[in-house]
PDB file of C-alpha atoms in Angstrom:
ATOM      1  CA  SER A   1       0.203  -0.242   0.244  1.00 88.00           C
ATOM      2  CA  SER A   2       3.256   2.961   0.676  1.00 91.00           C
ATOM      3  CA  PHE A   3       4.419   1.602  -2.378  1.00 94.00           C
ATOM      4  CA  ALA A   4       1.080   2.602  -4.477  1.00 94.00           C
ATOM      5  CA  ALA A   5       0.592   5.458  -2.608  1.00 95.00           C
ATOM      6  CA  ALA A   6       4.161   6.716  -3.423  1.00 95.00           C
ATOM      7  CA  VAL A   7       3.039   5.982  -7.383  1.00 95.00           C
ATOM      8  CA  TRP A   8      -0.037   8.083  -6.394  1.00 95.00           C
ATOM      9  CA  LEU A   9       2.070  10.854  -4.980  1.00 96.00           C
ATOM     10  CA  ASN A  10       3.861  10.917  -8.280  1.00 94.00           C
ATOM     11  CA  ASP A  11       0.641  11.386 -10.239  1.00 94.00           C
ATOM     12  CA  ASP A  12       0.706   8.206 -11.909  1.00 94.00           C
ATOM     13  CA  ILE A  13      -1.258   4.899 -11.647  1.00 94.00           C
ATOM     14  CA  ALA A  14      -1.490   2.382  -8.824  1.00 94.00           C
ATOM     15  CA  LEU A  15      -3.158  -0.870  -8.838  1.00 90.00           C
ATOM     16  CA  GLU A  16      -3.040  -3.608  -5.687  1.00 92.00           C
ATOM     17  CA  GLU A  17      -5.061  -6.525  -5.550  1.00 89.00           C
ATOM     18  CA  TYR A  18      -7.329  -7.178  -7.893  1.00 83.00           C
ATOM     19  CA  SER A  19      -8.344 -10.146 -10.953  1.00 80.00           C
ATOM     20  CA  SER A  20      -5.874 -11.247 -13.971  1.00 75.00           C
ATOM     21  CA  GLU A  21      -5.618 -14.188 -16.034  1.00 72.00           C
ATOM     22  CA  ARG A  22      -2.898 -16.441 -14.695  1.00 71.00           C
ATOM     23  CA  LYS A  23      -0.279 -18.707 -16.565  1.00 71.00           C
ATOM     24  CA  GLY A  24      -0.068 -22.176 -15.062  1.00 71.00           C
ATOM     25  CA  LYS A  25       1.703 -25.398 -16.604  1.00 73.00           C
ATOM     26  CA  HIS A  26       2.040 -26.263 -20.611  1.00 74.00           C
ATOM     27  CA  GLY A  27       0.765 -22.549 -20.965  1.00 71.00           C
ATOM     28  CA  ARG A  28      -2.932 -23.048 -20.287  1.00 76.00           C
ATOM     29  CA  LYS A  29      -4.777 -19.641 -18.360  1.00 76.00           C
ATOM     30  CA  TYR A  30      -6.647 -19.638 -15.115  1.00 74.00           C
ATOM     31  CA  SER A  31      -8.189 -16.925 -13.151  1.00 78.00           C
ATOM     32  CA  GLY A  32      -6.271 -15.597 -10.818  1.00 77.00           C
ATOM     33  CA  ARG A  33      -5.128 -12.600  -8.406  1.00 83.00           C
ATOM     34  CA  CYS A  34      -2.020  -9.983  -9.069  1.00 85.00           C
ATOM     35  CA  ASP A  35      -0.836  -7.538  -6.172  1.00 91.00           C
ATOM     36  CA  LEU A  36       0.156  -4.738  -8.021  1.00 92.00           C
ATOM     37  CA  TYR A  37      -0.156  -3.057 -11.049  1.00 91.00           C
ATOM     38  CA  PHE A  38       1.971   0.553 -11.486  1.00 94.00           C
ATOM     39  CA  LYS A  39       1.805   2.665 -14.774  1.00 93.00           C
ATOM     40  CA  THR A  40       4.566   5.779 -14.512  1.00 92.00           C
ATOM     41  CA  GLY A  41       5.313   7.607 -17.076  1.00 90.00           C
ATOM     42  CA  LYS A  42       5.611   5.511 -20.261  1.00 89.00           C
ATOM     43  CA  HIS A  43       6.044   2.363 -18.405  1.00 91.00           C
ATOM     44  CA  ASN A  44       3.535  -0.771 -17.341  1.00 91.00           C
ATOM     45  CA  PHE A  45       4.232  -2.958 -14.179  1.00 93.00           C
ATOM     46  CA  ASN A  46       2.264  -6.059 -13.606  1.00 91.00           C
ATOM     47  CA  CYS A  47       4.047  -7.003  -9.746  1.00 93.00           C
ATOM     48  CA  GLU A  48       3.696 -10.374  -8.205  1.00 94.00           C
ATOM     49  CA  ALA A  49       5.187  -8.790  -4.235  1.00 95.00           C
ATOM     50  CA  LYS A  50       6.051 -10.443  -0.920  1.00 96.00           C
ATOM     51  CA  LYS A  51       6.657  -8.974   2.091  1.00 95.00           C
ATOM     52  CA  ILE A  52       9.056 -10.241   5.138  1.00 94.00           C
ATOM     53  CA  THR A  53       9.889  -8.935   8.430  1.00 92.00           C
ATOM     54  CA  CYS A  54      13.676  -9.390   9.321  1.00 90.00           C
ATOM     55  CA  GLY A  55      15.813  -8.650  13.040  1.00 88.00           C
ATOM     56  CA  ILE A  56      18.196  -6.135  12.918  1.00 87.00           C
ATOM     57  CA  GLY A  57      20.178  -5.845  16.038  1.00 81.00           C
ATOM     58  CA  GLY A  58      20.676  -7.665  19.301  1.00 79.00           C
ATOM     59  CA  LYS A  59      21.008 -10.991  18.007  1.00 83.00           C
ATOM     60  CA  SER A  60      20.112 -10.823  14.584  1.00 85.00           C
ATOM     61  CA  ASN A  61      21.664 -12.844  12.128  1.00 85.00           C
ATOM     62  CA  PRO A  62      23.139 -10.843   9.163  1.00 82.00           C
ATOM     63  CA  SER A  63      23.448 -14.023   6.697  1.00 85.00           C
ATOM     64  CA  LYS A  64      19.895 -15.137   7.542  1.00 87.00           C
ATOM     65  CA  THR A  65      18.268 -11.811   6.698  1.00 86.00           C
ATOM     66  CA  ILE A  66      20.482 -12.526   3.196  1.00 87.00           C
ATOM     67  CA  SER A  67      18.781 -15.365   2.366  1.00 90.00           C
ATOM     68  CA  LEU A  68      15.665 -15.131   3.764  1.00 91.00           C
ATOM     69  CA  VAL A  69      15.330 -11.853   1.284  1.00 90.00           C
ATOM     70  CA  LYS A  70      17.145 -13.835  -1.878  1.00 91.00           C
ATOM     71  CA  ARG A  71      14.034 -16.607  -0.775  1.00 94.00           C
ATOM     72  CA  GLU A  72      11.082 -14.139  -1.263  1.00 95.00           C
ATOM     73  CA  LEU A  73      12.532 -12.584  -4.101  1.00 94.00           C
ATOM     74  CA  GLU A  74      12.382 -15.949  -5.815  1.00 95.00           C
ATOM     75  CA  LYS A  75       8.853 -17.052  -5.071  1.00 96.00           C
ATOM     76  CA  ALA A  76       7.702 -13.448  -6.489  1.00 96.00           C
ATOM     77  CA  TYR A  77       9.970 -14.242  -9.513  1.00 94.00           C
ATOM     78  CA  ASN A  78       8.863 -16.577 -10.220  1.00 93.00           C
ATOM     79  CA  ASP A  79       4.737 -16.094  -9.342  1.00 91.00           C
ATOM     80  CA  ALA A  80       5.196 -12.630 -11.962  1.00 90.00           C
ATOM     81  CA  LYS A  81       6.207 -15.722 -14.632  1.00 88.00           C
ATOM     82  CA  LYS A  82       2.480 -16.674 -14.176  1.00 85.00           C
ATOM     83  CA  ILE A  83       1.706 -13.396 -15.820  1.00 83.00           C
ATOM     84  CA  PRO A  84       0.810 -13.741 -19.310  1.00 76.00           C
ATOM     85  CA  GLU A  85       3.028 -11.042 -21.782  1.00 73.00           C
ATOM     86  CA  ASP A  86       0.529 -10.965 -24.355  1.00 61.00           C
ATOM     87  CA  ASP A  87      -1.431  -7.656 -23.406  1.00 55.00           C
ATOM     88  CA  GLU A  88       0.869  -5.333 -24.970  1.00 54.00           C
ATOM     89  CA  TYR A  89      -0.586  -2.912 -22.061  1.00 56.00           C
ATOM     90  CA  GLU A  90      -0.460  -5.050 -18.967  1.00 68.00           C
ATOM     91  CA  GLY A  91       3.350  -4.017 -19.276  1.00 80.00           C
ATOM     92  CA  ARG A  92       6.838  -5.889 -17.813  1.00 90.00           C
ATOM     93  CA  ARG A  93       6.338  -8.566 -14.996  1.00 91.00           C
ATOM     94  CA  LEU A  94       8.011  -7.342 -11.586  1.00 93.00           C
ATOM     95  CA  GLY A  95       8.621  -9.713  -8.616  1.00 95.00           C
ATOM     96  CA  MET A  96       9.028  -7.502  -5.453  1.00 95.00           C
ATOM     97  CA  CYS A  97      10.030  -7.786  -2.011  1.00 94.00           C
ATOM     98  CA  PHE A  98       9.902  -5.336   0.943  1.00 94.00           C
ATOM     99  CA  VAL A  99      11.603  -5.791   3.282  1.00 91.00           C
ATOM    100  CA  VAL A 100       9.928  -4.613   6.602  1.00 90.00           C
ATOM    101  CA  PRO A 101      13.300  -4.168   9.484  1.00 89.00           C
ATOM    102  CA  ARG A 102      12.437  -5.403  13.481  1.00 90.00           C
ATOM    103  CA  LEU A 103      14.101  -3.765  16.178  1.00 89.00           C
ATOM    104  CA  PRO A 104      14.289  -5.293  19.520  1.00 87.00           C
ATOM    105  CA  LYS A 105      12.921  -2.151  22.118  1.00 89.00           C
ATOM    106  CA  ALA A 106      16.227  -2.369  24.170  1.00 88.00           C
ATOM    107  CA  GLU A 107      17.958  -0.588  20.375  1.00 88.00           C
ATOM    108  CA  ILE A 108      15.759   1.772  19.373  1.00 89.00           C
ATOM    109  CA  LYS A 109      17.965   4.204  21.093  1.00 90.00           C
ATOM    110  CA  ASN A 110      20.788   3.237  18.737  1.00 87.00           C
ATOM    111  CA  LYS A 111      18.561   2.906  15.582  1.00 90.00           C
ATOM    112  CA  ASP A 112      20.033   5.043  13.376  1.00 92.00           C
ATOM    113  CA  ASN A 113      23.324   2.962  13.105  1.00 90.00           C
ATOM    114  CA  HIS A 114      20.961  -0.343  13.039  1.00 89.00           C
ATOM    115  CA  ILE A 115      19.486   0.818   9.914  1.00 90.00           C
ATOM    116  CA  ILE A 116      22.241   1.649   8.507  1.00 91.00           C
ATOM    117  CA  ASP A 117      23.726  -1.342   8.730  1.00 89.00           C
ATOM    118  CA  PHE A 118      21.011  -3.231   8.019  1.00 87.00           C
ATOM    119  CA  GLN A 119      20.909  -0.754   4.844  1.00 89.00           C
ATOM    120  CA  GLU A 120      24.364  -1.961   4.059  1.00 89.00           C
ATOM    121  CA  ASN A 121      24.581  -5.208   4.106  1.00 86.00           C
ATOM    122  CA  ILE A 122      21.807  -6.034   1.964  1.00 85.00           C
ATOM    123  CA  LYS A 123      23.728  -3.480  -1.105  1.00 87.00           C
ATOM    124  CA  ASN A 124      27.317  -5.306  -0.051  1.00 87.00           C
ATOM    125  CA  ASN A 125      25.048  -8.728  -0.762  1.00 84.00           C
ATOM    126  CA  LYS A 126      23.096  -7.786  -3.773  1.00 77.00           C
ATOM    127  CA  GLU A 127      24.518 -10.220  -5.997  1.00 75.00           C
ATOM    128  CA  LYS A 128      23.452 -12.460  -3.708  1.00 73.00           C
ATOM    129  CA  ILE A 129      20.694 -11.941  -3.915  1.00 70.00           C
TER     130      ILE A 129
END
């Protein structure tokens, strides 16, 4: 919803959770649901999105976080491949993964440092994702 709102605030178009045709095994089509459609400028996107929450700070494990992001992004990618490419207005297929960091209350005072470390960990491991 926050992503859709950002698209709207940019005076573009976003539609969440709508019915769409899907592509199953052997190219058979069936009725399904798409997480997000958005248009920005001349570009249209049909998106399958996943959301994960992961711990930062404390006893969190950065390599576990990277594995979790990779797994959920692969799921989104595979779901996006089920969206047929037939319709020129449907746009490109896109798999997205929204990562929500969670920090223990005892570490709120240092939240900026933990968030920066978390972002750096994601950036430094993007080739693994």
